[in-house]
mmCIF file of C-alpha atoms and ligand atoms in Angstrom:
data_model
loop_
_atom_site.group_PDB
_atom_site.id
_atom_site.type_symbol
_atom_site.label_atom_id
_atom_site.label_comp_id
_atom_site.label_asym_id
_atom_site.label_seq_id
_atom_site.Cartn_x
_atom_site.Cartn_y
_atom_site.Cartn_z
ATOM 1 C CA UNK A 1 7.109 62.837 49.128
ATOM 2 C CA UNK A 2 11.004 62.213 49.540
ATOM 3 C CA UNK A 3 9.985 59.888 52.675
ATOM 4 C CA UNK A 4 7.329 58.434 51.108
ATOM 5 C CA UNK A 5 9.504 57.196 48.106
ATOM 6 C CA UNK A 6 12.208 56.010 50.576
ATOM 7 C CA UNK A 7 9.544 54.079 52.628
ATOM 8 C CA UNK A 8 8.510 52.855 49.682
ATOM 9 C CA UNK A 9 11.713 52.089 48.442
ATOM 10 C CA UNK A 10 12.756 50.755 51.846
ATOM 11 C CA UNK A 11 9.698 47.910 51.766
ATOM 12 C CA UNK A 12 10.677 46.656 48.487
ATOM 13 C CA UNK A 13 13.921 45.779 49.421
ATOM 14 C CA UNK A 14 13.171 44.278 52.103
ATOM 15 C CA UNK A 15 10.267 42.069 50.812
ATOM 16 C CA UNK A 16 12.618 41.060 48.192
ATOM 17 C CA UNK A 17 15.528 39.998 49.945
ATOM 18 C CA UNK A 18 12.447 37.751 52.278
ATOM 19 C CA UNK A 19 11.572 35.890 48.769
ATOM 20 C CA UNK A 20 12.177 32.456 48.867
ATOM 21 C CA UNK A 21 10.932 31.746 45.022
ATOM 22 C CA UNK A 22 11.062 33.226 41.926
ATOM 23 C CA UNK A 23 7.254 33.447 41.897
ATOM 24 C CA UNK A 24 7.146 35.529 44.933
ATOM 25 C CA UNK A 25 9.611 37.993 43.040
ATOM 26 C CA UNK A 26 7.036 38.567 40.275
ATOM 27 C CA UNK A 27 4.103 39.470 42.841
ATOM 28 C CA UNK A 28 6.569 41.930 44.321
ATOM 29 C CA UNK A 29 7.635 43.616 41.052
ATOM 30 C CA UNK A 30 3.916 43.670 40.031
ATOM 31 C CA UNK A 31 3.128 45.314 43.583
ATOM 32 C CA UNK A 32 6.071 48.068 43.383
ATOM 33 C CA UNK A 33 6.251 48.523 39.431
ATOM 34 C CA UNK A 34 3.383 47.291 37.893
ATOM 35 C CA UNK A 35 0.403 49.445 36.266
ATOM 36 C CA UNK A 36 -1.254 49.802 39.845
ATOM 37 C CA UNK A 37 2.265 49.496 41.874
ATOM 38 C CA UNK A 38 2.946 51.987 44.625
ATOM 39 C CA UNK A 39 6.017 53.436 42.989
ATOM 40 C CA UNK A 40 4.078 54.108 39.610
ATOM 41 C CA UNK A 41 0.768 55.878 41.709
ATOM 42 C CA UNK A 42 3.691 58.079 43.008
ATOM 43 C CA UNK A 43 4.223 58.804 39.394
ATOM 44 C CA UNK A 44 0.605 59.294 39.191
ATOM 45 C CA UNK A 45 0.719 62.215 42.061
ATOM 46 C CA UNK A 46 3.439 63.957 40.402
ATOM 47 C CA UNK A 47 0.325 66.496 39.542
ATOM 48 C CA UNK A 48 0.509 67.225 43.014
ATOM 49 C CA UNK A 49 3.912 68.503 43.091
ATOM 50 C CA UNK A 50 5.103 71.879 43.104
ATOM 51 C CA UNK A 51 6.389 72.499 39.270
ATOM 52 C CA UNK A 52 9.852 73.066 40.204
ATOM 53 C CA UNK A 53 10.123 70.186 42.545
ATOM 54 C CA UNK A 54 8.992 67.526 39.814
ATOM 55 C CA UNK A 55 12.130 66.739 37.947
ATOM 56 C CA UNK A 56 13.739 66.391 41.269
ATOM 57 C CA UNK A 57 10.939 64.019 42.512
ATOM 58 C CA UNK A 58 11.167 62.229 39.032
ATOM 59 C CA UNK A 59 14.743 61.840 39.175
ATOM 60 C CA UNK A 60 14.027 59.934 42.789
ATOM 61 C CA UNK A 61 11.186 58.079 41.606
ATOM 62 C CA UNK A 62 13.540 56.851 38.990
ATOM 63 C CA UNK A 63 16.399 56.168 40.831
ATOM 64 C CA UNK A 64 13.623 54.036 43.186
ATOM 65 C CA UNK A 65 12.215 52.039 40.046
ATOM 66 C CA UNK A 66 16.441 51.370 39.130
ATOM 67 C CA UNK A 67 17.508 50.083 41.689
ATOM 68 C CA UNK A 68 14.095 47.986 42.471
ATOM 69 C CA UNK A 69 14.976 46.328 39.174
ATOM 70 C CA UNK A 70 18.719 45.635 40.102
ATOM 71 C CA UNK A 71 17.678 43.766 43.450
ATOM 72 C CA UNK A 72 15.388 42.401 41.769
ATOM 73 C CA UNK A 73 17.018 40.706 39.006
ATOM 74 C CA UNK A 74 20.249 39.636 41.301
ATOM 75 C CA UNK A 75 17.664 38.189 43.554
ATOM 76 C CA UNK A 76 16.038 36.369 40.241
ATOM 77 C CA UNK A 77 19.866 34.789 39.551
ATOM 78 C CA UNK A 78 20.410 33.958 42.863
ATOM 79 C CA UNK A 79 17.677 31.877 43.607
ATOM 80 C CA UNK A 80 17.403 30.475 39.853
ATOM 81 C CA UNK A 81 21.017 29.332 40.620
ATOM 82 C CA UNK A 82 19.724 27.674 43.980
ATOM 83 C CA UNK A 83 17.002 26.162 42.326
ATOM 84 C CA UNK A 84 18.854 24.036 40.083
ATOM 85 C CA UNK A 85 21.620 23.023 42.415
ATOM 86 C CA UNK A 86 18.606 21.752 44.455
ATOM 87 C CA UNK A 87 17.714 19.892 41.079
ATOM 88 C CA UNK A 88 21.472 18.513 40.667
ATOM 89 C CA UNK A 89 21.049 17.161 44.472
ATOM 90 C CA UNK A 90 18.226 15.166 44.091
ATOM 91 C CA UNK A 91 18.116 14.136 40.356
ATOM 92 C CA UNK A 92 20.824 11.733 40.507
ATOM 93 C CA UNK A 93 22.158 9.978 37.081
ATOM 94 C CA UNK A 94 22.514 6.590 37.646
ATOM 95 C CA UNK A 95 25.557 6.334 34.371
ATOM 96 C CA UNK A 96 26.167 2.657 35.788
ATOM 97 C CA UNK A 97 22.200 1.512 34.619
ATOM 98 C CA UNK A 98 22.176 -0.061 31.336
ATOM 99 C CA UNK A 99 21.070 2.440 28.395
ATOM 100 C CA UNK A 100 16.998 1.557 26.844
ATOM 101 C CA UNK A 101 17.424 -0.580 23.923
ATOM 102 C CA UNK A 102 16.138 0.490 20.288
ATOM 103 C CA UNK A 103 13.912 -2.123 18.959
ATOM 104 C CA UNK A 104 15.630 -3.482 16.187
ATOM 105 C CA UNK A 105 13.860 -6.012 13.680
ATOM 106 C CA UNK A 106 15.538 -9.070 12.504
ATOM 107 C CA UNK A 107 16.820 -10.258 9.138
ATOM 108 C CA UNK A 108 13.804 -12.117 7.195
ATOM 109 C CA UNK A 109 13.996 -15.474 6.383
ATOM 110 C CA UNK A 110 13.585 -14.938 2.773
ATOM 111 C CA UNK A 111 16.341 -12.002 3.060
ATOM 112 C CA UNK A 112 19.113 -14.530 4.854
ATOM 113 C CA UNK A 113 18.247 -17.180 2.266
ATOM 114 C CA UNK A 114 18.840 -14.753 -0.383
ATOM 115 C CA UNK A 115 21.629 -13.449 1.208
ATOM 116 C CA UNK A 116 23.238 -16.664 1.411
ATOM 117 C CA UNK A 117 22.220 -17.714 -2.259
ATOM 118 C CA UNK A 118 23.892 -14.465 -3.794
ATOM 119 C CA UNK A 119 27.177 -15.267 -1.639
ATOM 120 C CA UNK A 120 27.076 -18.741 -3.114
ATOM 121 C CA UNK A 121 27.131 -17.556 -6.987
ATOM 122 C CA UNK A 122 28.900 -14.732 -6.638
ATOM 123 C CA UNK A 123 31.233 -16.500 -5.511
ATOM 124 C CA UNK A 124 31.570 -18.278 -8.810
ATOM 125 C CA UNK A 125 32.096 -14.945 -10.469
ATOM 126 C CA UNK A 126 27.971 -14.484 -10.954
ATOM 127 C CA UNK A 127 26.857 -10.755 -11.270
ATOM 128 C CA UNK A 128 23.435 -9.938 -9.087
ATOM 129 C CA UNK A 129 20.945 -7.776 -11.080
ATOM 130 C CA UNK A 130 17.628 -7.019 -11.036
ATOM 131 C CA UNK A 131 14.596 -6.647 -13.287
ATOM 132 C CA UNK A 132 11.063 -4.900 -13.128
ATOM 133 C CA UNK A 133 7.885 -6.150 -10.936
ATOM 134 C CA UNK A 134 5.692 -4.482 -13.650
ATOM 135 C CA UNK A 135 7.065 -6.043 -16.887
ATOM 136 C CA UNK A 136 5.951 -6.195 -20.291
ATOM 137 C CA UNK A 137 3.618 -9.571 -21.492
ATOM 138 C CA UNK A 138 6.623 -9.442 -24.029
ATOM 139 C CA UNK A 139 9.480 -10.219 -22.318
ATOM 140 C CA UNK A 140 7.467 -12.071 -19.830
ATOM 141 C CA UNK A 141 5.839 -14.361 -21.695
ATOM 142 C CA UNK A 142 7.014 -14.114 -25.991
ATOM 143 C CA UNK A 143 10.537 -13.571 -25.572
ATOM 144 C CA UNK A 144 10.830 -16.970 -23.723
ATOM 145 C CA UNK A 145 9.180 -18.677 -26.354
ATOM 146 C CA UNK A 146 5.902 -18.462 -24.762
ATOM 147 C CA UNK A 147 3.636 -17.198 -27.869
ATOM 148 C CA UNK A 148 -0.078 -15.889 -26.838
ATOM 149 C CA UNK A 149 -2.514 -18.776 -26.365
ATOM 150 C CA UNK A 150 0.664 -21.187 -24.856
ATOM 151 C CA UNK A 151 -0.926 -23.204 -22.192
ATOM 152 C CA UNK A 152 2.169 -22.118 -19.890
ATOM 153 C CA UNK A 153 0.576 -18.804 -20.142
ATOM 154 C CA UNK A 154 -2.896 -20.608 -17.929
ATOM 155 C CA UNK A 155 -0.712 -22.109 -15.954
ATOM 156 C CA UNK A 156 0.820 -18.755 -14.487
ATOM 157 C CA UNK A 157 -2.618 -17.244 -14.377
ATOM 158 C CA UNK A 158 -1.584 -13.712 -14.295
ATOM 159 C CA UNK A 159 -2.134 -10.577 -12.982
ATOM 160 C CA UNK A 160 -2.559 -8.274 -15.790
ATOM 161 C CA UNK A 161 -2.303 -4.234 -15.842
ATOM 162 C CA UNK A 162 -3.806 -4.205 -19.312
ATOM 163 C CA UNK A 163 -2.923 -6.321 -22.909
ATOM 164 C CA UNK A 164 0.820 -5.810 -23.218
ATOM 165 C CA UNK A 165 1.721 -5.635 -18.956
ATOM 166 C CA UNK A 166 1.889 -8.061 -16.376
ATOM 167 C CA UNK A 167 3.090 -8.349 -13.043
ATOM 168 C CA UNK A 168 5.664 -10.667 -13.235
ATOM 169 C CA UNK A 169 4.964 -14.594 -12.812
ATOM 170 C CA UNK A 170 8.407 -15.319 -13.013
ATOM 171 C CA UNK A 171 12.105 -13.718 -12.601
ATOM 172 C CA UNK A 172 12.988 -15.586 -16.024
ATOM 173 C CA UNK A 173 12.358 -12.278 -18.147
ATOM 174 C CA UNK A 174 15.246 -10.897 -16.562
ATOM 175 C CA UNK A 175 17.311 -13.843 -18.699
ATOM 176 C CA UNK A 176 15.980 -11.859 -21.673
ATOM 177 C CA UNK A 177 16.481 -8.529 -20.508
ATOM 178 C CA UNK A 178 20.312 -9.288 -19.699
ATOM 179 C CA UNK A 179 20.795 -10.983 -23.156
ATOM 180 C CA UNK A 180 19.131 -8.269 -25.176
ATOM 181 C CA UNK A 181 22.407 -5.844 -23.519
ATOM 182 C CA UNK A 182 24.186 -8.054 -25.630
ATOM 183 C CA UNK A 183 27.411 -8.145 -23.293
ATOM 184 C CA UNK A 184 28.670 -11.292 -23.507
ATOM 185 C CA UNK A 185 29.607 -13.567 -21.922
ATOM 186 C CA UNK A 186 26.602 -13.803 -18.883
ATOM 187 C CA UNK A 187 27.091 -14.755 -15.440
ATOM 188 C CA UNK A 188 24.144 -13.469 -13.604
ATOM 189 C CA UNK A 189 21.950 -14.132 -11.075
ATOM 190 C CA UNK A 190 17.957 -12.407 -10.648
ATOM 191 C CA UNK A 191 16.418 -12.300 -7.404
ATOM 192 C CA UNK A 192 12.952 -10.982 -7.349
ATOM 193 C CA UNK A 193 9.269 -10.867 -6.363
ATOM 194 C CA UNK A 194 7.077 -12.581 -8.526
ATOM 195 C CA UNK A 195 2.906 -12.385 -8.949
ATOM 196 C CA UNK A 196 0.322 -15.290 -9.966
ATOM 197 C CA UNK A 197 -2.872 -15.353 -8.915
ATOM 198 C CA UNK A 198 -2.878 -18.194 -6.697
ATOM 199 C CA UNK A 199 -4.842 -18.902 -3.287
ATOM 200 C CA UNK A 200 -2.957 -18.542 -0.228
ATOM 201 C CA UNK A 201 -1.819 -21.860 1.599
ATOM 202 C CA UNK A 202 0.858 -23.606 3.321
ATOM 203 C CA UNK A 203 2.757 -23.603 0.059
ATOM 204 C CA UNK A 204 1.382 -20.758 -2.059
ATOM 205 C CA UNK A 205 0.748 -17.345 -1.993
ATOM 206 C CA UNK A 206 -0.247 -14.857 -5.013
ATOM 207 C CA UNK A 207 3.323 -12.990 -4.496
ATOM 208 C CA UNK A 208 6.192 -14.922 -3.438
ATOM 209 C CA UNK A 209 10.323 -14.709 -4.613
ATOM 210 C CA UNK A 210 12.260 -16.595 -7.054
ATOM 211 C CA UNK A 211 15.966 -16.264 -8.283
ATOM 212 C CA UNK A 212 16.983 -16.430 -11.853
ATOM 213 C CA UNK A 213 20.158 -17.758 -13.289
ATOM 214 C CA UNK A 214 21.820 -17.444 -16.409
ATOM 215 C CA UNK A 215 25.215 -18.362 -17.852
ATOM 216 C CA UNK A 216 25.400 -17.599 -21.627
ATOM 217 C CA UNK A 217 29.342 -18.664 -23.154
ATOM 218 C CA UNK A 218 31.032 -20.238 -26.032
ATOM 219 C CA UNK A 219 31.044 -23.994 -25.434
ATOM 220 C CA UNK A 220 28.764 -24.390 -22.258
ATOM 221 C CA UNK A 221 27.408 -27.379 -21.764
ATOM 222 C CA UNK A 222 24.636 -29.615 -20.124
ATOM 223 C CA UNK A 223 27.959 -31.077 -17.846
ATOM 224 C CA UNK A 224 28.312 -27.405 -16.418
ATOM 225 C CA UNK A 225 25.037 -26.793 -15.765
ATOM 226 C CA UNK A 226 25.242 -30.035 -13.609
ATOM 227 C CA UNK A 227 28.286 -29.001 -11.869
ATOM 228 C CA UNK A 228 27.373 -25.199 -10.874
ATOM 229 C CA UNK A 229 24.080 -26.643 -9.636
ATOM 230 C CA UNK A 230 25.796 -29.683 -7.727
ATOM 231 C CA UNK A 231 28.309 -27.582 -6.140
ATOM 232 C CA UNK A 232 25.632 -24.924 -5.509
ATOM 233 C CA UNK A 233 23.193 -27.528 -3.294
ATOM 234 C CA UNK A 234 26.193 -28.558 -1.218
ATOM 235 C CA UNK A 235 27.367 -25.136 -0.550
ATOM 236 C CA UNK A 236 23.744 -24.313 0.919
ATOM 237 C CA UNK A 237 22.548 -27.546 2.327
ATOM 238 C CA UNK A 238 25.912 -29.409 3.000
ATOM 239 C CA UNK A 239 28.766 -31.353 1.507
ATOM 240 C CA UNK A 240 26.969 -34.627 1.478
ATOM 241 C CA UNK A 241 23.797 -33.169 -0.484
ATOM 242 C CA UNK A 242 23.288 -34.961 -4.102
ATOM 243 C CA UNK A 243 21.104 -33.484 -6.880
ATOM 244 C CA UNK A 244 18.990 -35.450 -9.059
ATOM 245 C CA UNK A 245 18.213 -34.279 -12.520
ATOM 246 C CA UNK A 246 14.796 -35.502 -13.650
ATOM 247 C CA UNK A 247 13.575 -34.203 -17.475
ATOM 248 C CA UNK A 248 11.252 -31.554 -17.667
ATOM 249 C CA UNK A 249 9.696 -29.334 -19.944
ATOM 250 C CA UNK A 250 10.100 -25.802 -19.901
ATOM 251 C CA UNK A 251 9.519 -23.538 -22.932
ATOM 252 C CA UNK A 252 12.434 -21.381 -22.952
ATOM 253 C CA UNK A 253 14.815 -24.554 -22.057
ATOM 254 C CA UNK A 254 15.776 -27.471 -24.417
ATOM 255 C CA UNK A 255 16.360 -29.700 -22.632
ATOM 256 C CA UNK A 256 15.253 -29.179 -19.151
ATOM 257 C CA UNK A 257 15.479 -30.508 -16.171
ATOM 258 C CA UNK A 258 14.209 -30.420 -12.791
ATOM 259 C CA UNK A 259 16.247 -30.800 -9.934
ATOM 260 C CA UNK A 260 15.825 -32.552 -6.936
ATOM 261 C CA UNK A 261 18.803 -32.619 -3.647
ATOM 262 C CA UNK A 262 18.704 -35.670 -1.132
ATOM 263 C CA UNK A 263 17.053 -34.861 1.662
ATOM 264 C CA UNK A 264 19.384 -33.194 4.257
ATOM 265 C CA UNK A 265 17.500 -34.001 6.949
ATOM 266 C CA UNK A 266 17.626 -38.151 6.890
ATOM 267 C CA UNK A 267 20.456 -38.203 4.336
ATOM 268 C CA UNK A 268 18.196 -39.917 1.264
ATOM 269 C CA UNK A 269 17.097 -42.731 3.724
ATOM 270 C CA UNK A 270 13.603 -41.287 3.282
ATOM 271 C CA UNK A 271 11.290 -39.164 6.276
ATOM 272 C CA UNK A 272 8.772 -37.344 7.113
ATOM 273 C CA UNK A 273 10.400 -34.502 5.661
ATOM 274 C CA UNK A 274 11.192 -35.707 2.262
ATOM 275 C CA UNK A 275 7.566 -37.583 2.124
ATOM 276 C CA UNK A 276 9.518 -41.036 2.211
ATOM 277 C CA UNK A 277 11.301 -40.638 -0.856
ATOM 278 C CA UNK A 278 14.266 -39.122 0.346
ATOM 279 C CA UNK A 279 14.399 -36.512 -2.313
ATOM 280 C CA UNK A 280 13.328 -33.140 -2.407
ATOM 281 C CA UNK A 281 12.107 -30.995 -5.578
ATOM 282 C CA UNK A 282 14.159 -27.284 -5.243
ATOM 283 C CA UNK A 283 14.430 -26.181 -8.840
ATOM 284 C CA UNK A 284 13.675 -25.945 -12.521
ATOM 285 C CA UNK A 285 16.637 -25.628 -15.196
ATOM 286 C CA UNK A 286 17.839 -26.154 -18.891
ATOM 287 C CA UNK A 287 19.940 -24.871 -21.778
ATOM 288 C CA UNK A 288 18.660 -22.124 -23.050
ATOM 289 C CA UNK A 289 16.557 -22.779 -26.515
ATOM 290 C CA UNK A 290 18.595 -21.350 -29.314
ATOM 291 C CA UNK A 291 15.176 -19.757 -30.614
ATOM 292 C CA UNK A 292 15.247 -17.782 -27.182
ATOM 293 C CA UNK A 293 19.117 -16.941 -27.638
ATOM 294 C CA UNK A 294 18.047 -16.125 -31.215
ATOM 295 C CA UNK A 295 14.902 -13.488 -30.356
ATOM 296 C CA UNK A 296 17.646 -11.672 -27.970
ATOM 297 C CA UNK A 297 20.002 -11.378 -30.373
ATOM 298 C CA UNK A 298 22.655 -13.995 -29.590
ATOM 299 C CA UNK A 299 24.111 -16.079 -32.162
ATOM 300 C CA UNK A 300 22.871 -19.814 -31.198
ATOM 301 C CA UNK A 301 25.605 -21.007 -33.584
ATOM 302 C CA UNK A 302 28.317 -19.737 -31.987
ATOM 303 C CA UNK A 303 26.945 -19.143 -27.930
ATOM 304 C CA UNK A 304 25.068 -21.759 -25.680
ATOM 305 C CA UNK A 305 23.606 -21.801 -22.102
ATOM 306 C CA UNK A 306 22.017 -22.751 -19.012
ATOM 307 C CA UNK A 307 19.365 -21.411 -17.191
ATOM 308 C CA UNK A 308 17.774 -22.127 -13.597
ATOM 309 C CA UNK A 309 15.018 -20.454 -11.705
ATOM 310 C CA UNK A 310 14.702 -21.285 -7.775
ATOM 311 C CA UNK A 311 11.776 -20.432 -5.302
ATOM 312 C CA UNK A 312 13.126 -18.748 -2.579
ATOM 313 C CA UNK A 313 10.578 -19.474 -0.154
ATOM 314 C CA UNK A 314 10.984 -23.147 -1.095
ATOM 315 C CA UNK A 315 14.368 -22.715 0.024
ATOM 316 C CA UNK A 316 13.900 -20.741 3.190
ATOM 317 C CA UNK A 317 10.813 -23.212 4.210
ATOM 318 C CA UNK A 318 13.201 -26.127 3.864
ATOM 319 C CA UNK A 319 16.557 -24.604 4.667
ATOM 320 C CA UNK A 320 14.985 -23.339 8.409
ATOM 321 C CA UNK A 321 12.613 -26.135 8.512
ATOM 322 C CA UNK A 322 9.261 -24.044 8.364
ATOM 323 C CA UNK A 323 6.191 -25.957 7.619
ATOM 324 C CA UNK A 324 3.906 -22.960 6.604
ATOM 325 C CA UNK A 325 5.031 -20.463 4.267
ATOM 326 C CA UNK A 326 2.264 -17.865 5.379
ATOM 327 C CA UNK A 327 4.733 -17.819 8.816
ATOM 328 C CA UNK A 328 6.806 -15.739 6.250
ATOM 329 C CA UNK A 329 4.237 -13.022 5.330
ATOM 330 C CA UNK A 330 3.462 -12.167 9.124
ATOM 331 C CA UNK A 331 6.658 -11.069 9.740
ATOM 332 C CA UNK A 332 5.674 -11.292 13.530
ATOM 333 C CA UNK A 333 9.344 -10.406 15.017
ATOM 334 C CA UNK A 334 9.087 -13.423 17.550
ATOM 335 C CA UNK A 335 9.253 -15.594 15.209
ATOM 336 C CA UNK A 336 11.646 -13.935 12.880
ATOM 337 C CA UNK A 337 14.152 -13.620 15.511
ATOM 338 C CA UNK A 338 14.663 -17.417 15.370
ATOM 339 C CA UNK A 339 16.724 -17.913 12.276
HETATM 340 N N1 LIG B 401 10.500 -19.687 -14.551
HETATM 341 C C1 LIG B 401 10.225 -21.053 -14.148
HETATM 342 C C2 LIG B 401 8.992 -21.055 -13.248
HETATM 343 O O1 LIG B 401 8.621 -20.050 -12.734
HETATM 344 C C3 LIG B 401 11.391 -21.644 -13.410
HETATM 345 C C4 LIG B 401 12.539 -21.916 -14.320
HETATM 346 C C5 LIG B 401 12.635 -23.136 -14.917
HETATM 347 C C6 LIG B 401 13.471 -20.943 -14.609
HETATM 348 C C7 LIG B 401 13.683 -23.434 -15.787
HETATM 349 C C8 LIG B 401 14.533 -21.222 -15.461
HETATM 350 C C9 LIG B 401 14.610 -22.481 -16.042
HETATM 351 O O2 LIG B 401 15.463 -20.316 -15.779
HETATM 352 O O3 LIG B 401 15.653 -22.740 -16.886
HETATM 353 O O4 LIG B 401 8.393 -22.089 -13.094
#
């Protein structure tokens, strides 16, 4: 038995310290310790043994299986160890190759328009807020002296949730949201999506972006109105750009105006661009009807002002020369990474 064990015990070494792979180790261990192994069948024989010989043989059998294990495991490290400095050899880090990009988007059109808009006003001391897509048919419509059955109200052709909410047609509720806070005086600009029901072309689309404008004061007049908006279409389109006031009608205004800038591209001379006339129509404006300042709760007696309310597509499509605003709703990033 004793020479059987060390035989035994002899083999395993040996076959161990021949392993060349981690894999090979396992077969071994399986062979020698395993369920069938030779050193557990000795185990198995123990029956065989003269009664007073068996702890001795078990202490051997033991001492076998321990020291098996130890080669076994310092034989696992040593070639694990070789194994990756193998892998350190070969895998070699080029640090000097340029890292893989993330695929950033690009700033929309709309967005840098918008962008540049709010920079514009608030740098005349305007405030940027913002009011609700899903408004009621009361502030959209009523509150800006729009009564049910106006034929403004056809015009906008809205989208309607049910009697007393609409998605907004325009970002002039806002005006009377602001007002109602009754924190006077206002300098404040809206930018916001908008909803009307319209068929998508090169120049519409049923959801598009406008920005508000209100400026409520003691002693504001018509002349500032012109000025803000003057200074405001040279800022964005150049120092040479002149506005045009042409009278308008809008319900919550009185008077109104729309607006018009010379065309930046041939200076007023009259293009393609402008359609010959060397104009071009950006935005709708007015002082704000004292029944308006009157349902929000401002004192028309003692307050006045001006509103405007500009497309912002209008301005993007002219500002980065786009001739088809449905380029805008893509968003494919090839052509947003132009502007
Ligand atoms: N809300 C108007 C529209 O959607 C635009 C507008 C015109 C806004 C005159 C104003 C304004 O604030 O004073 O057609």
């Amino acid at each position: 038995m004793k020479e059987q064990l060390e035989k035994i015990k002899a083999e395993a070494l040996a076959q161990i310290e021949l392993a060349d792979a981690l894999e090979k180790l396992n077969d071994i261990r399986v062979a020698y310790l395993g369920k069938k192994g030779q050193l557990t069948s000795v185990l198995k024989s123990m029956k065989d043994v003269a009664p007073e010989d068996r702890p001795k043989v078990g202490q051997m059998v033991n001492e076998a299986r321990e020291l098996i294990e130890a080669k076994l495991e310092e034989t696992k490290n040593t070639l694990a160890r070789k194994a990756r400095e193998e892998q350190m050899k070969n895998e070699v880090i080029d640090v000097t190759l340029p890292s893989r990009k993330a695929n950033i988007g690009h700033s929309h059109p709309n967005m840098i328009a918008q962008k540049e808009v709010e920079r514009i006003f608030v740098g005349m001391g305007y405030e940027v807020v913002e009011g609700p897509e899903v408004e009621y048919d009361e502030y959209n419509f009523e509150k800006l002296n729009i009564p049910a059955n106006h034929p403004a109200k056809d015009e906008q052709d809205t989208f309607y949730i049910n009697k007393e909410i609409v998605l907004r047609t325009q970002t002039s509720p806002v005006q009377a949201r602001v007002m109602e806070q009754g924190k006077l005086p206002i300098r404040m600009i809206a930018p916001g999506r908008v909803f009307r029901s319209d068929e998508v072309d090169a120049t519409h689309s049923p959801s598009f972006h406008q920005i508000e404008g209100l400026v409520i004061d003691k002693h504001i007049t018509f002349a500032d109105l012109k000025g803000t908006l003057a200074e405001f279409a040279k800022e964005l389109f150049g120092e040479d750009t002149k506005v045009n006031f042409r009278p308008h009608h809008f319900p919550f205004t009185e008077p109104s105006a729309e607006v018009d800038v010379s065309c930046f591209k041939c200076g007023g001379k009259g293009c393609r661009f402008c359609k010959g006339s060397g104009w071009i129509e950006i935005l709708g404006c007015g002082m704000v009807h004292p029944h308006v300042l009157e349902m929000c709760g401002i004192d028309p007696e003692a307050y006045t002002g001006f509103a405007f309310g500009v497309g912002l597509e209008r301005i993007a499509l002219l500002k980065y020369e786009i001739d088809d605003m449905r380029l805008l709703y893509e968003n494919d990033i090839r052509f947003l990474r132009q502007f």
